[in-house]
mmCIF file of C-alpha atoms in Angstrom:
data_model
loop_
_atom_site.group_PDB
_atom_site.id
_atom_site.type_symbol
_atom_site.label_atom_id
_atom_site.label_comp_id
_atom_site.label_asym_id
_atom_site.label_seq_id
_atom_site.Cartn_x
_atom_site.Cartn_y
_atom_site.Cartn_z
ATOM 1 C CA MET A 61 0.000 0.000 0.000
ATOM 2 C CA PHE A 62 1.391 3.368 -0.969
ATOM 3 C CA ILE A 63 0.662 6.759 0.492
ATOM 4 C CA LYS A 64 -1.521 8.695 -1.923
ATOM 5 C CA ILE A 65 -0.559 12.340 -2.136
ATOM 6 C CA LYS A 66 -2.908 14.862 -3.709
ATOM 7 C CA SER A 67 -2.085 18.519 -4.053
ATOM 8 C CA LYS A 68 -2.334 21.297 -6.571
ATOM 9 C CA ALA A 69 1.202 22.176 -5.572
ATOM 10 C CA PHE A 70 2.638 19.023 -7.190
ATOM 11 C CA ASN A 71 5.170 19.341 -9.965
ATOM 12 C CA ASN A 72 5.907 16.487 -12.332
ATOM 13 C CA ALA A 73 7.328 13.342 -10.774
ATOM 14 C CA ILE A 74 11.126 13.002 -11.040
ATOM 15 C CA PRO A 75 13.093 9.752 -11.439
ATOM 16 C CA THR A 76 12.769 7.016 -8.840
ATOM 17 C CA GLU A 77 15.492 5.967 -6.437
ATOM 18 C CA VAL A 78 16.182 2.871 -4.388
ATOM 19 C CA SER A 79 14.929 3.286 -0.831
ATOM 20 C CA PRO A 80 17.730 2.547 1.674
ATOM 21 C CA ILE A 81 15.016 1.406 4.091
ATOM 22 C CA LEU A 82 12.970 -0.869 1.868
ATOM 23 C CA GLY A 83 15.380 -1.846 -0.878
ATOM 24 C CA ILE A 84 12.874 -1.103 -3.642
ATOM 25 C CA LYS A 85 12.512 1.597 -6.245
ATOM 26 C CA VAL A 86 10.180 4.367 -5.151
ATOM 27 C CA PRO A 87 9.036 7.495 -7.002
ATOM 28 C CA GLN A 88 9.954 10.970 -5.892
ATOM 29 C CA ILE A 89 7.772 14.059 -6.186
ATOM 30 C CA ASN A 90 8.724 17.698 -5.924
ATOM 31 C CA ILE A 91 6.330 19.518 -3.575
ATOM 32 C CA LEU A 92 6.969 23.229 -3.127
ATOM 33 C CA GLY A 93 10.657 22.656 -3.627
ATOM 34 C CA SER A 94 10.913 19.667 -1.298
ATOM 35 C CA ILE A 95 11.543 16.107 -2.496
ATOM 36 C CA VAL A 96 9.011 13.609 -1.114
ATOM 37 C CA ARG A 97 9.509 9.885 -1.618
ATOM 38 C CA ILE A 98 6.315 7.854 -2.042
ATOM 39 C CA VAL A 99 7.006 4.646 -0.151
ATOM 40 C CA PRO A 100 5.003 1.891 1.522
ATOM 41 C CA LEU A 101 4.705 2.420 5.259
ATOM 42 C CA THR A 102 4.961 -1.308 5.848
ATOM 43 C CA GLY A 103 4.891 -4.602 4.055
ATOM 44 C CA ASP A 104 1.349 -5.159 5.349
ATOM 45 C CA SER A 105 -0.920 -4.540 2.358
ATOM 46 C CA THR A 106 -3.914 -4.029 4.650
ATOM 47 C CA LEU A 107 -2.600 -0.768 6.051
ATOM 48 C CA THR A 108 -4.578 2.270 4.972
ATOM 49 C CA ALA A 109 -3.034 5.718 4.911
ATOM 50 C CA GLN A 110 -3.730 8.992 3.242
ATOM 51 C CA ASP A 111 -1.540 11.997 2.887
ATOM 52 C CA GLU A 112 -2.699 15.577 2.482
ATOM 53 C CA PRO A 113 0.370 17.833 2.402
ATOM 54 C CA ILE A 114 0.087 21.511 3.211
ATOM 55 C CA SER A 115 3.469 23.146 2.594
ATOM 56 C CA ASN A 116 5.932 20.489 3.795
ATOM 57 C CA THR A 117 3.687 18.923 6.460
ATOM 58 C CA ILE A 118 2.545 15.328 6.023
ATOM 59 C CA HIS A 119 -0.941 14.619 7.381
ATOM 60 C CA LEU A 120 -1.746 10.978 8.078
ATOM 61 C CA ASN A 121 -5.168 9.389 8.261
ATOM 62 C CA MET A 122 -4.158 6.069 9.795
ATOM 63 C CA ASN A 123 -6.298 3.157 10.798
ATOM 64 C CA THR A 124 -6.571 3.382 14.572
ATOM 65 C CA ARG A 125 -5.898 -0.322 14.912
ATOM 66 C CA GLN A 126 -2.363 -0.074 13.553
ATOM 67 C CA VAL A 127 0.490 -0.332 16.024
ATOM 68 C CA ALA A 128 3.667 1.716 16.286
ATOM 69 C CA PRO A 129 6.099 -0.714 14.524
ATOM 70 C CA LYS A 130 4.191 -0.196 11.288
ATOM 71 C CA TYR A 131 5.444 3.378 11.078
ATOM 72 C CA ARG A 132 9.188 2.784 11.045
ATOM 73 C CA PHE A 133 9.635 4.845 7.882
ATOM 74 C CA LEU A 134 7.895 7.809 9.478
ATOM 75 C CA ARG A 135 10.044 7.442 12.567
ATOM 76 C CA GLN A 136 13.221 7.540 10.516
ATOM 77 C CA GLN A 137 11.904 10.726 8.948
ATOM 78 C CA GLY A 138 11.343 12.265 12.380
ATOM 79 C CA LEU A 139 7.547 11.824 12.253
ATOM 80 C CA ARG A 140 6.378 9.719 15.178
ATOM 81 C CA PRO A 141 2.627 9.098 15.204
ATOM 82 C CA SER A 142 1.242 8.576 18.686
ATOM 83 C CA ARG A 143 -2.045 8.937 20.510
ATOM 84 C CA HIS A 144 -2.687 11.879 22.805
ATOM 85 C CA LEU A 145 -5.513 13.034 25.024
ATOM 86 C CA PRO A 146 -7.575 15.764 23.346
ATOM 87 C CA ASP A 147 -6.280 19.319 23.158
ATOM 88 C CA ALA A 148 -9.788 20.515 22.267
ATOM 89 C CA LEU A 149 -13.314 19.240 22.759
ATOM 90 C CA ILE A 150 -16.572 19.974 20.999
ATOM 91 C CA ILE A 151 -18.750 19.666 24.096
ATOM 92 C CA GLY A 152 -22.146 20.579 22.635
ATOM 93 C CA VAL A 153 -24.848 21.443 22.047
ATOM 94 C CA LYS A 154 -26.796 18.496 20.648
ATOM 95 C CA LYS A 155 -28.661 19.184 17.366
ATOM 96 C CA SER A 156 -26.975 22.551 16.939
ATOM 97 C CA GLY A 157 -24.381 21.615 14.318
ATOM 98 C CA THR A 158 -21.674 19.754 16.227
ATOM 99 C CA ARG A 159 -21.226 17.109 13.526
ATOM 100 C CA ALA A 160 -20.966 19.749 10.835
ATOM 101 C CA LEU A 161 -18.385 21.641 12.888
ATOM 102 C CA LEU A 162 -16.331 18.493 13.402
ATOM 103 C CA GLU A 163 -16.372 17.558 9.723
ATOM 104 C CA PHE A 164 -15.557 21.100 8.645
ATOM 105 C CA ILE A 165 -12.592 21.544 11.008
ATOM 106 C CA ARG A 166 -11.272 18.072 10.159
ATOM 107 C CA LEU A 167 -10.545 19.438 6.698
ATOM 108 C CA HIS A 168 -7.571 21.172 8.305
ATOM 109 C CA PRO A 169 -4.360 19.101 8.119
ATOM 110 C CA GLY A 170 -3.453 20.270 11.608
ATOM 111 C CA VAL A 171 -6.498 18.614 13.206
ATOM 112 C CA ARG A 172 -7.107 14.928 13.871
ATOM 113 C CA ALA A 173 -10.347 13.931 15.530
ATOM 114 C CA ALA A 174 -12.009 10.804 16.853
ATOM 115 C CA GLY A 175 -14.556 9.755 14.259
ATOM 116 C CA CYS A 176 -17.309 8.819 16.706
ATOM 117 C CA GLU A 177 -18.594 10.214 19.987
ATOM 118 C CA VAL A 178 -16.517 8.571 22.719
ATOM 119 C CA HIS A 179 -18.744 9.608 25.672
ATOM 120 C CA PHE A 180 -15.819 9.350 28.066
ATOM 121 C CA PHE A 181 -16.707 12.186 30.430
ATOM 122 C CA ASP A 182 -20.335 11.129 30.801
ATOM 123 C CA ARG A 183 -20.625 7.344 30.344
ATOM 124 C CA HIS A 184 -17.165 5.761 30.436
ATOM 125 C CA TYR A 185 -15.189 7.862 32.893
ATOM 126 C CA ASN A 186 -14.527 4.876 35.150
ATOM 127 C CA LYS A 187 -12.502 3.253 32.356
ATOM 128 C CA GLY A 188 -9.708 5.766 32.847
ATOM 129 C CA LEU A 189 -7.637 8.127 30.748
ATOM 130 C CA ALA A 190 -5.563 5.340 29.204
ATOM 131 C CA TRP A 191 -8.765 3.894 27.714
ATOM 132 C CA TYR A 192 -9.761 7.350 26.469
ATOM 133 C CA ARG A 193 -6.361 7.915 24.845
ATOM 134 C CA GLN A 194 -6.684 4.684 22.895
ATOM 135 C CA HIS A 195 -9.833 6.072 21.267
ATOM 136 C CA MET A 196 -7.940 9.048 19.892
ATOM 137 C CA PRO A 197 -6.401 9.032 16.403
ATOM 138 C CA PRO A 198 -2.611 8.897 15.991
ATOM 139 C CA THR A 199 -1.094 12.314 15.438
ATOM 140 C CA ILE A 200 2.288 13.714 14.574
ATOM 141 C CA GLU A 201 3.990 16.667 16.227
ATOM 142 C CA GLY A 202 2.115 19.908 15.712
ATOM 143 C CA GLN A 203 -1.306 18.365 15.118
ATOM 144 C CA ILE A 204 -4.268 18.983 17.421
ATOM 145 C CA THR A 205 -6.237 16.053 18.823
ATOM 146 C CA MET A 206 -9.984 16.664 19.063
ATOM 147 C CA GLU A 207 -13.083 14.795 20.207
ATOM 148 C CA LYS A 208 -16.807 15.570 19.991
ATOM 149 C CA THR A 209 -19.529 14.423 22.367
ATOM 150 C CA PRO A 210 -22.448 16.900 22.627
ATOM 151 C CA SER A 211 -23.797 15.471 25.888
ATOM 152 C CA TYR A 212 -20.706 16.706 27.748
ATOM 153 C CA PHE A 213 -22.225 20.200 27.835
ATOM 154 C CA ILE A 214 -25.184 19.119 29.972
ATOM 155 C CA THR A 215 -23.355 16.527 32.131
ATOM 156 C CA ARG A 216 -22.883 17.943 35.618
ATOM 157 C CA GLU A 217 -19.623 16.076 36.304
ATOM 158 C CA ALA A 218 -18.041 16.787 32.913
ATOM 159 C CA PRO A 219 -16.460 20.209 33.662
ATOM 160 C CA ARG A 220 -14.556 18.899 36.663
ATOM 161 C CA ARG A 221 -13.476 15.741 34.832
ATOM 162 C CA VAL A 222 -12.234 17.667 31.797
ATOM 163 C CA PHE A 223 -10.417 20.128 34.073
ATOM 164 C CA GLN A 224 -8.688 17.265 35.890
ATOM 165 C CA MET A 225 -7.548 15.842 32.553
ATOM 166 C CA ASN A 226 -6.168 19.162 31.350
ATOM 167 C CA PRO A 227 -7.138 22.604 32.704
ATOM 168 C CA SER A 228 -5.921 24.134 29.422
ATOM 169 C CA THR A 229 -8.368 22.176 27.258
ATOM 170 C CA LYS A 230 -10.029 24.352 24.624
ATOM 171 C CA LEU A 231 -13.802 23.986 24.531
ATOM 172 C CA LEU A 232 -16.049 24.554 21.522
ATOM 173 C CA VAL A 233 -19.788 25.043 21.982
ATOM 174 C CA VAL A 234 -22.179 25.168 19.019
ATOM 175 C CA VAL A 235 -25.485 26.803 19.903
ATOM 176 C CA ARG A 236 -28.713 27.320 18.012
ATOM 177 C CA ASP A 237 -32.097 28.939 18.603
ATOM 178 C CA PRO A 238 -33.322 26.657 21.429
ATOM 179 C CA VAL A 239 -36.840 26.380 19.983
ATOM 180 C CA THR A 240 -35.572 25.187 16.606
ATOM 181 C CA ARG A 241 -33.060 22.959 18.408
ATOM 182 C CA ALA A 242 -35.841 21.327 20.464
ATOM 183 C CA ILE A 243 -37.895 20.646 17.344
ATOM 184 C CA SER A 244 -34.832 19.169 15.608
ATOM 185 C CA ASP A 245 -34.139 16.984 18.650
ATOM 186 C CA TYR A 246 -37.748 15.752 18.598
ATOM 187 C CA THR A 247 -37.594 15.149 14.827
ATOM 188 C CA GLN A 248 -34.544 12.938 15.204
ATOM 189 C CA ALA A 249 -36.171 10.924 18.004
ATOM 190 C CA LYS A 250 -39.398 10.527 16.030
ATOM 191 C CA SER A 251 -37.485 9.227 13.013
ATOM 192 C CA LYS A 252 -36.432 6.296 15.206
ATOM 193 C CA LYS A 253 -39.751 5.845 17.010
ATOM 194 C CA HIS A 254 -42.679 6.446 14.700
ATOM 195 C CA ASP A 255 -45.357 6.120 17.376
ATOM 196 C CA MET A 256 -44.077 9.069 19.416
ATOM 197 C CA LYS A 257 -46.608 11.587 20.657
ATOM 198 C CA ARG A 258 -46.888 14.944 18.935
ATOM 199 C CA PHE A 259 -44.329 17.584 19.893
ATOM 200 C CA GLU A 260 -46.970 19.731 21.607
ATOM 201 C CA GLU A 261 -48.057 16.812 23.798
ATOM 202 C CA LEU A 262 -44.512 16.331 25.078
ATOM 203 C CA ALA A 263 -43.408 19.946 25.401
ATOM 204 C CA PHE A 264 -46.262 21.033 27.678
ATOM 205 C CA THR A 265 -47.496 19.501 30.917
ATOM 206 C CA ASN A 266 -51.158 19.228 29.874
ATOM 207 C CA GLY A 267 -50.352 18.031 26.375
ATOM 208 C CA SER A 268 -51.184 21.280 24.592
ATOM 209 C CA ALA A 269 -49.698 24.723 24.025
ATOM 210 C CA GLY A 270 -52.071 26.086 26.653
ATOM 211 C CA GLY A 271 -50.175 24.266 29.410
ATOM 212 C CA VAL A 272 -46.945 24.916 31.280
ATOM 213 C CA VAL A 273 -43.675 24.223 29.475
ATOM 214 C CA ASP A 274 -42.359 20.855 30.658
ATOM 215 C CA THR A 275 -38.767 21.595 31.660
ATOM 216 C CA ASN A 276 -38.186 17.935 32.505
ATOM 217 C CA TRP A 277 -38.518 16.898 28.873
ATOM 218 C CA GLY A 278 -35.023 16.551 27.411
ATOM 219 C CA PRO A 279 -35.466 18.522 24.166
ATOM 220 C CA VAL A 280 -36.777 21.494 26.165
ATOM 221 C CA LYS A 281 -34.361 21.164 29.087
ATOM 222 C CA ILE A 282 -31.203 21.184 26.947
ATOM 223 C CA GLY A 283 -32.088 24.593 25.492
ATOM 224 C CA VAL A 284 -31.570 26.390 28.813
ATOM 225 C CA TYR A 285 -27.951 26.993 27.823
ATOM 226 C CA SER A 286 -27.083 29.484 30.564
ATOM 227 C CA LYS A 287 -27.715 26.900 33.287
ATOM 228 C CA TYR A 288 -25.138 24.488 31.891
ATOM 229 C CA LEU A 289 -22.637 27.150 30.877
ATOM 230 C CA GLU A 290 -22.416 28.368 34.467
ATOM 231 C CA HIS A 291 -21.095 24.950 35.497
ATOM 232 C CA TRP A 292 -18.281 25.179 32.949
ATOM 233 C CA LEU A 293 -17.424 28.758 33.911
ATOM 234 C CA GLU A 294 -16.838 27.658 37.500
ATOM 235 C CA LEU A 295 -13.616 26.017 36.285
ATOM 236 C CA PHE A 296 -12.754 27.371 32.837
ATOM 237 C CA PRO A 297 -12.153 31.009 31.836
ATOM 238 C CA MET A 298 -14.116 32.414 28.924
ATOM 239 C CA SER A 299 -10.865 32.633 26.949
ATOM 240 C CA GLN A 300 -10.902 28.819 26.669
ATOM 241 C CA LEU A 301 -14.417 28.621 25.288
ATOM 242 C CA LEU A 302 -15.505 29.429 21.764
ATOM 243 C CA PHE A 303 -19.195 29.762 20.931
ATOM 244 C CA ILE A 304 -20.181 28.963 17.371
ATOM 245 C CA SER A 305 -23.536 30.001 15.956
ATOM 246 C CA GLY A 306 -25.312 27.016 14.445
ATOM 247 C CA GLU A 307 -27.257 29.369 12.200
ATOM 248 C CA ARG A 308 -24.115 31.077 10.878
ATOM 249 C CA LEU A 309 -22.382 27.719 10.489
ATOM 250 C CA VAL A 310 -25.069 26.896 7.908
ATOM 251 C CA ALA A 311 -25.289 30.346 6.305
ATOM 252 C CA ASP A 312 -21.553 31.049 6.136
ATOM 253 C CA PRO A 313 -19.461 28.029 7.173
ATOM 254 C CA ALA A 314 -16.202 29.593 6.003
ATOM 255 C CA MET A 315 -16.632 32.540 8.368
ATOM 256 C CA GLU A 316 -17.346 30.377 11.404
ATOM 257 C CA ILE A 317 -14.540 27.944 10.597
ATOM 258 C CA ALA A 318 -12.151 30.893 10.293
ATOM 259 C CA ARG A 319 -13.022 31.786 13.885
ATOM 260 C CA VAL A 320 -12.439 28.191 14.959
ATOM 261 C CA GLN A 321 -9.042 28.057 13.257
ATOM 262 C CA ASP A 322 -8.014 31.286 14.994
ATOM 263 C CA PHE A 323 -9.202 29.966 18.346
ATOM 264 C CA LEU A 324 -7.187 26.764 17.940
ATOM 265 C CA GLY A 325 -4.087 28.691 16.884
ATOM 266 C CA LEU A 326 -4.149 27.256 13.371
ATOM 267 C CA LYS A 327 -3.315 28.870 10.081
ATOM 268 C CA ARG A 328 -6.474 29.675 8.098
ATOM 269 C CA VAL A 329 -6.412 26.846 5.584
ATOM 270 C CA VAL A 330 -10.102 25.910 5.388
ATOM 271 C CA ASP A 331 -11.979 28.629 3.520
ATOM 272 C CA GLU A 332 -14.919 29.117 1.162
ATOM 273 C CA LYS A 333 -13.271 26.965 -1.531
ATOM 274 C CA TYR A 334 -14.042 23.877 0.562
ATOM 275 C CA PHE A 335 -17.816 24.351 0.608
ATOM 276 C CA TYR A 336 -20.834 24.459 -1.642
ATOM 277 C CA PHE A 337 -24.478 24.970 -0.728
ATOM 278 C CA ASN A 338 -27.050 22.277 -1.393
ATOM 279 C CA SER A 339 -30.277 24.188 -2.021
ATOM 280 C CA THR A 340 -32.394 21.040 -1.743
ATOM 281 C CA LYS A 341 -31.143 20.184 1.742
ATOM 282 C CA GLY A 342 -30.659 23.816 2.705
ATOM 283 C CA PHE A 343 -27.295 22.889 4.128
ATOM 284 C CA PRO A 344 -23.630 23.457 3.226
ATOM 285 C CA CYS A 345 -21.801 20.464 1.798
ATOM 286 C CA LEU A 346 -18.148 19.652 1.228
ATOM 287 C CA LEU A 347 -16.193 19.667 -1.995
ATOM 288 C CA LYS A 348 -13.883 17.159 -0.310
ATOM 289 C CA SER A 349 -13.216 15.799 3.153
ATOM 290 C CA GLU A 350 -10.709 13.752 5.116
ATOM 291 C CA GLU A 351 -12.276 10.523 3.840
ATOM 292 C CA ARG A 352 -13.535 11.510 0.384
ATOM 293 C CA SER A 353 -12.074 13.658 -2.364
ATOM 294 C CA SER A 354 -15.377 14.073 -4.211
ATOM 295 C CA PRO A 355 -18.183 16.557 -3.395
ATOM 296 C CA HIS A 356 -20.649 15.218 -0.848
ATOM 297 C CA CYS A 357 -23.013 16.221 1.952
ATOM 298 C CA LEU A 358 -22.724 15.149 5.564
ATOM 299 C CA GLY A 359 -25.535 12.626 5.580
ATOM 300 C CA LYS A 360 -29.211 12.085 4.882
ATOM 301 C CA THR A 361 -30.188 13.270 8.387
ATOM 302 C CA LYS A 362 -28.687 16.729 7.828
ATOM 303 C CA GLY A 363 -31.310 19.132 6.575
ATOM 304 C CA ARG A 364 -34.123 16.766 7.606
ATOM 305 C CA ASN A 365 -37.591 18.336 7.292
ATOM 306 C CA HIS A 366 -39.236 19.248 10.597
ATOM 307 C CA PRO A 367 -42.863 18.345 11.329
ATOM 308 C CA HIS A 368 -45.497 21.058 11.507
ATOM 309 C CA ILE A 369 -45.687 22.590 14.994
ATOM 310 C CA ASP A 370 -48.561 24.811 16.115
ATOM 311 C CA GLU A 371 -47.599 28.470 16.053
ATOM 312 C CA SER A 372 -49.037 28.922 19.534
ATOM 313 C CA ALA A 373 -46.661 26.271 20.844
ATOM 314 C CA ILE A 374 -43.687 27.966 19.203
ATOM 315 C CA ASP A 375 -44.712 31.333 20.659
ATOM 316 C CA ARG A 376 -45.041 29.878 24.160
ATOM 317 C CA LEU A 377 -41.598 28.292 23.915
ATOM 318 C CA ARG A 378 -40.016 31.506 22.668
ATOM 319 C CA LYS A 379 -41.426 33.394 25.648
ATOM 320 C CA PHE A 380 -40.166 30.661 27.976
ATOM 321 C CA TYR A 381 -36.608 30.748 26.595
ATOM 322 C CA ARG A 382 -36.299 34.533 26.251
ATOM 323 C CA PRO A 383 -34.962 35.296 29.784
ATOM 324 C CA PHE A 384 -32.583 32.329 29.625
ATOM 325 C CA ASN A 385 -31.343 33.483 26.208
ATOM 326 C CA GLN A 386 -30.708 36.964 27.570
ATOM 327 C CA LYS A 387 -28.677 35.510 30.429
ATOM 328 C CA PHE A 388 -26.719 33.402 27.955
ATOM 329 C CA TYR A 389 -26.011 36.493 25.841
ATOM 330 C CA HIS A 390 -24.760 38.250 28.967
ATOM 331 C CA LEU A 391 -22.474 35.374 29.982
ATOM 332 C CA THR A 392 -20.950 34.958 26.523
ATOM 333 C CA GLY A 393 -20.947 38.602 25.480
ATOM 334 C CA ILE A 394 -22.623 37.536 22.222
ATOM 335 C CA ASN A 395 -26.117 38.431 21.007
ATOM 336 C CA PHE A 396 -27.212 35.475 18.900
ATOM 337 C CA GLU A 397 -30.412 37.345 17.924
ATOM 338 C CA TRP A 398 -32.765 34.444 18.437
ATOM 339 C CA PRO A 399 -36.460 35.401 18.168
#
């Protein structure tokens, strides 16, 4: 298996040479004035690797099951892939755009992220940090390790646990109009359980918009962002939190991702050239990603149509959330301009 290198910066390939490590002829390519040899990482043909060079940096997308001896060539080149605890976490909020944020920032060669939600700080904390580290992707020096689990934001023990792991952890929070977020949360649940009650029956104590808002129902409860943020601010300074607008992430992903790159201390590599807008889904899609080089959207669930909700129910929920939204604006210093 050979590393595949794709870049507009490639010049024509130059003659091959015999690798002193492998004893076989390997091609050389001139990238921005540097000679890169395209060689197999190991004799194991099952190894998968991809290479996305930016300047002279090699970015590896390695199968997490591979072990260190399979990277002897990289080691001899001074690149030593290893697993690290996360430098940054996308901690929430559910159904606000956390998956989109993860996929967008993973376009950056300086970011490696766990592909699935690990749920360490809420469900698997008793398994220990060594277990958590093994769920992180291998990285090379200079790359940021990231993980996303939206339920961390609302888990009472999570702030303390993250702080004990690393008090310098950078935290990313994607937020969205809590009424729209609640409806999206309900829509996802209903897609898995078709006999669910109507939204209005679950959101209000008497089963209609004329009743009291049921703050014990998960989709409603999560939207009280200020309550959960206060727990995080007991341990982390605001300088370590970045709040991303879910609405702006859809309307102008390049702008929001620019803010994320600045926050993480990364060069602005991901820009508008990486995105296109799918008018049918009403959602931004990718011209390429870490896994695929062809244009594609994030998945069939993104841009899912919401069911009809009574306007009176929406109005009641907006009035309910308004004071909590104002408190959230005050805490973050950001007016998200939700209705």
